CSV table of C-alpha atoms in Angstrom, one decimal:
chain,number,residue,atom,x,y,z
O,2,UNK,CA,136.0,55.6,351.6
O,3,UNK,CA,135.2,59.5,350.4
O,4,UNK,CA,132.0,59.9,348.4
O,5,UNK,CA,131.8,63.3,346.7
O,6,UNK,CA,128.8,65.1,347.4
O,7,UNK,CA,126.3,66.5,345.2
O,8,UNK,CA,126.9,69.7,345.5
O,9,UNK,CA,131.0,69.4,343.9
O,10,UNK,CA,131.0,70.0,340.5
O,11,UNK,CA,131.3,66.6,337.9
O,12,UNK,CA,132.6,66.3,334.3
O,13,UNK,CA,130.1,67.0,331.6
O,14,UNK,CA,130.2,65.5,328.0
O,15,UNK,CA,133.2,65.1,326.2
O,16,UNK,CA,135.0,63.3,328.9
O,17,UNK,CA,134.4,60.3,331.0
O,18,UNK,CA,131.2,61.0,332.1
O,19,UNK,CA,128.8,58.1,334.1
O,20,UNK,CA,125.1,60.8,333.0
O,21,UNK,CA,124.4,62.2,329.3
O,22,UNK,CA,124.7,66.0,329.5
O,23,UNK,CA,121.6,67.3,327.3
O,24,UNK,CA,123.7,70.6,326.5
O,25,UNK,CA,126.0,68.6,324.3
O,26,UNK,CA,123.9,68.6,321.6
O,27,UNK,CA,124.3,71.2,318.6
O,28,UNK,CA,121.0,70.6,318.1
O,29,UNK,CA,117.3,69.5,320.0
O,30,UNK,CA,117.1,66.7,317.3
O,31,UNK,CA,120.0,64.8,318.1
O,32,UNK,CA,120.1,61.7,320.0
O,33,UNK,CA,122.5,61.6,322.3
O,34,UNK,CA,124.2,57.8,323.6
O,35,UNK,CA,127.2,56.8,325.9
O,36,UNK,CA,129.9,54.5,325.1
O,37,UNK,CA,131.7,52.8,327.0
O,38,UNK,CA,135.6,53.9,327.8
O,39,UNK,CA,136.9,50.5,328.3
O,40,UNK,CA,135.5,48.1,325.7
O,41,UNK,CA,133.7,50.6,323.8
O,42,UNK,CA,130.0,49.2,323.9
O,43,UNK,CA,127.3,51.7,322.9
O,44,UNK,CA,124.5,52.1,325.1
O,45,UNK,CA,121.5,54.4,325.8
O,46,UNK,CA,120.3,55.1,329.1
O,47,UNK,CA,122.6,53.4,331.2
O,48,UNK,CA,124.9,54.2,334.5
O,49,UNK,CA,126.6,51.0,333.9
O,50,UNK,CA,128.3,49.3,330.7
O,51,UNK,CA,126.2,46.1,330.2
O,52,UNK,CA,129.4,44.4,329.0
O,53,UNK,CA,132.3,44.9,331.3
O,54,UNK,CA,130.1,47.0,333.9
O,55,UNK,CA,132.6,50.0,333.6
O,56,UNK,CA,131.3,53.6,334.9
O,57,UNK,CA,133.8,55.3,332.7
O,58,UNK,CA,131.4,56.4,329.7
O,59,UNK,CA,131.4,58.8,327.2
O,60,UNK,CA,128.4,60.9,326.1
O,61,UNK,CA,128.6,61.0,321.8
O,62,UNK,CA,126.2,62.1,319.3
O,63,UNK,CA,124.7,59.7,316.6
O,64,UNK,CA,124.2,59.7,313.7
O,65,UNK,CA,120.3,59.6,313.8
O,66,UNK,CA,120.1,56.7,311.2
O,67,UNK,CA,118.7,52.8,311.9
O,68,UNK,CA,117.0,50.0,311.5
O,69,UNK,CA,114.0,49.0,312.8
O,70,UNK,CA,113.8,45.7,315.0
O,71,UNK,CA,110.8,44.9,316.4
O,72,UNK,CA,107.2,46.8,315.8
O,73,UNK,CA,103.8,46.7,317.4
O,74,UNK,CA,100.5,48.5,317.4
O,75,UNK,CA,99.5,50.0,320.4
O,76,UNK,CA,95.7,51.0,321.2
O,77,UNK,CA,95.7,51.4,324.5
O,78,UNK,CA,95.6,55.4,326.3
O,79,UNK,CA,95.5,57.2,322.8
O,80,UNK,CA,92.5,57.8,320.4
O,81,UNK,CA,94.4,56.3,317.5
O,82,UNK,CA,96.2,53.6,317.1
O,83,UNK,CA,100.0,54.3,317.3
O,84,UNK,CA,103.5,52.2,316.7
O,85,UNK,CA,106.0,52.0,319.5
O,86,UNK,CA,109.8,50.4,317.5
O,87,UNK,CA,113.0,49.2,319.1
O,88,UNK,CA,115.7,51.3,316.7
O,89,UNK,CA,118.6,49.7,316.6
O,90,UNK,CA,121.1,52.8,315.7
O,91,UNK,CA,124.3,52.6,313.1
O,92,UNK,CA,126.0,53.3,316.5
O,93,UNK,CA,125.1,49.6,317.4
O,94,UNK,CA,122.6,50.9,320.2
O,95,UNK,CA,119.0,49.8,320.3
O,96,UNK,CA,116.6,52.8,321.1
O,97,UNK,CA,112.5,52.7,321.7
O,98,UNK,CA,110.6,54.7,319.8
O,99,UNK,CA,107.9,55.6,316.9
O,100,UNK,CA,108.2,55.7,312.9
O,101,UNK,CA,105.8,57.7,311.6
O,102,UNK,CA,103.8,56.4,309.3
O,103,UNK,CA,100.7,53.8,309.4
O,104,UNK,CA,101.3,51.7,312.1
O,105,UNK,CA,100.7,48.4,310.4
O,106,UNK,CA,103.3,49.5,307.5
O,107,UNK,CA,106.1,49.7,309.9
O,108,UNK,CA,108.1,46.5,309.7
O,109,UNK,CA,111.5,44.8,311.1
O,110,UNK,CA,114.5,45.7,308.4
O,111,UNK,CA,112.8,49.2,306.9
O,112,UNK,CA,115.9,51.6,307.7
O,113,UNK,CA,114.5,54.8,309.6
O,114,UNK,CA,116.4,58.0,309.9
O,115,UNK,CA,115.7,60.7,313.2
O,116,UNK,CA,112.9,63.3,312.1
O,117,UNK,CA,112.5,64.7,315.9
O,118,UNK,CA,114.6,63.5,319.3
O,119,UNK,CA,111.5,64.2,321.9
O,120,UNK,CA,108.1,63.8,320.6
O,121,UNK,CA,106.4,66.6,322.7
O,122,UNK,CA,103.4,64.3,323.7
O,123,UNK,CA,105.3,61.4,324.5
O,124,UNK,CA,108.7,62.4,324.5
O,125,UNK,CA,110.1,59.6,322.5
O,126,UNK,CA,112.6,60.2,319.8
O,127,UNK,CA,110.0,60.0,316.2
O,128,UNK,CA,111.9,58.3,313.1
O,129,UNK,CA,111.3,58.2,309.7
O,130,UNK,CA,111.1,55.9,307.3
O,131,UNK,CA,114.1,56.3,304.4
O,132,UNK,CA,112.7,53.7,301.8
O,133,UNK,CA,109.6,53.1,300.9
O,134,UNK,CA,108.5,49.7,300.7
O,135,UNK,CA,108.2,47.4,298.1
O,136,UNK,CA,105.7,44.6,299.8
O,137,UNK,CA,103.1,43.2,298.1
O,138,UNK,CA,100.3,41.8,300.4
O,139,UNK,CA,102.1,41.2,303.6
């Protein structure tokens, strides 16, 4: 069985690609995720399709707009208190990140839209929020 070394050239973005390729973005705040080529499941991260484990992926761009799942206040390493989100993305991926905002407003179902893709402290993508909300005491 041939294995291609590293030092042969692979396809970038675009086509069939197992890596992301951080040149395909237009610009730096733009998250980039992989799809899979055979059934079509988004992902982030991934060498391997979580679905139909399929190393046939293609890097896309998203949109940069989603909803937040889970949230929880983190004191621990920093001298404020700070939120850390799973995003799930219009794109049907689910991304880890932090709204901006005060960490105890942040809340599962606020929609969030991409304000930076690498935070440069932490270098997790920083979101938004697009409403404001409407709770009373909660």
């Amino acid at each position: 069985m041939y294995h291609p070394s590293a030092s042969t050239s692979h396809p970038v973005a675009g086509s069939a690609a197992g890596v992301l390729d951080p040149a395909a973005a237009d610009s730096k705040d733009a998250i980039l995720f992989q799809r899979c080529t055979w059934c079509g499941t988004a992902m982030y991260h991934r060498l391997l399709c979580p679905v139909c484990q399929g190393s046939e992926l293609r890097t896309e761009r998203s949109e940069g707009v989603g909803t937040v799942r889970h949230s929880t206040v983190v004191h621990r390493n920093t001298p404020a208190a700070r939120n850390v989100s799973l995003i799930e993305m219009a794109e049907g991926f689910v991304v880890r990140g932090r709204v901006m905002g005060p960490p105890i407003g942040i809340h599962s179902g606020d929609r969030v839209r991409l304000s930076t893709a690498k935070d440069p402290v932490r270098g997790e993508p920083v979101f938004q929020l697009l409403d404001e909300p409407y709770r009373a005491w909660t």
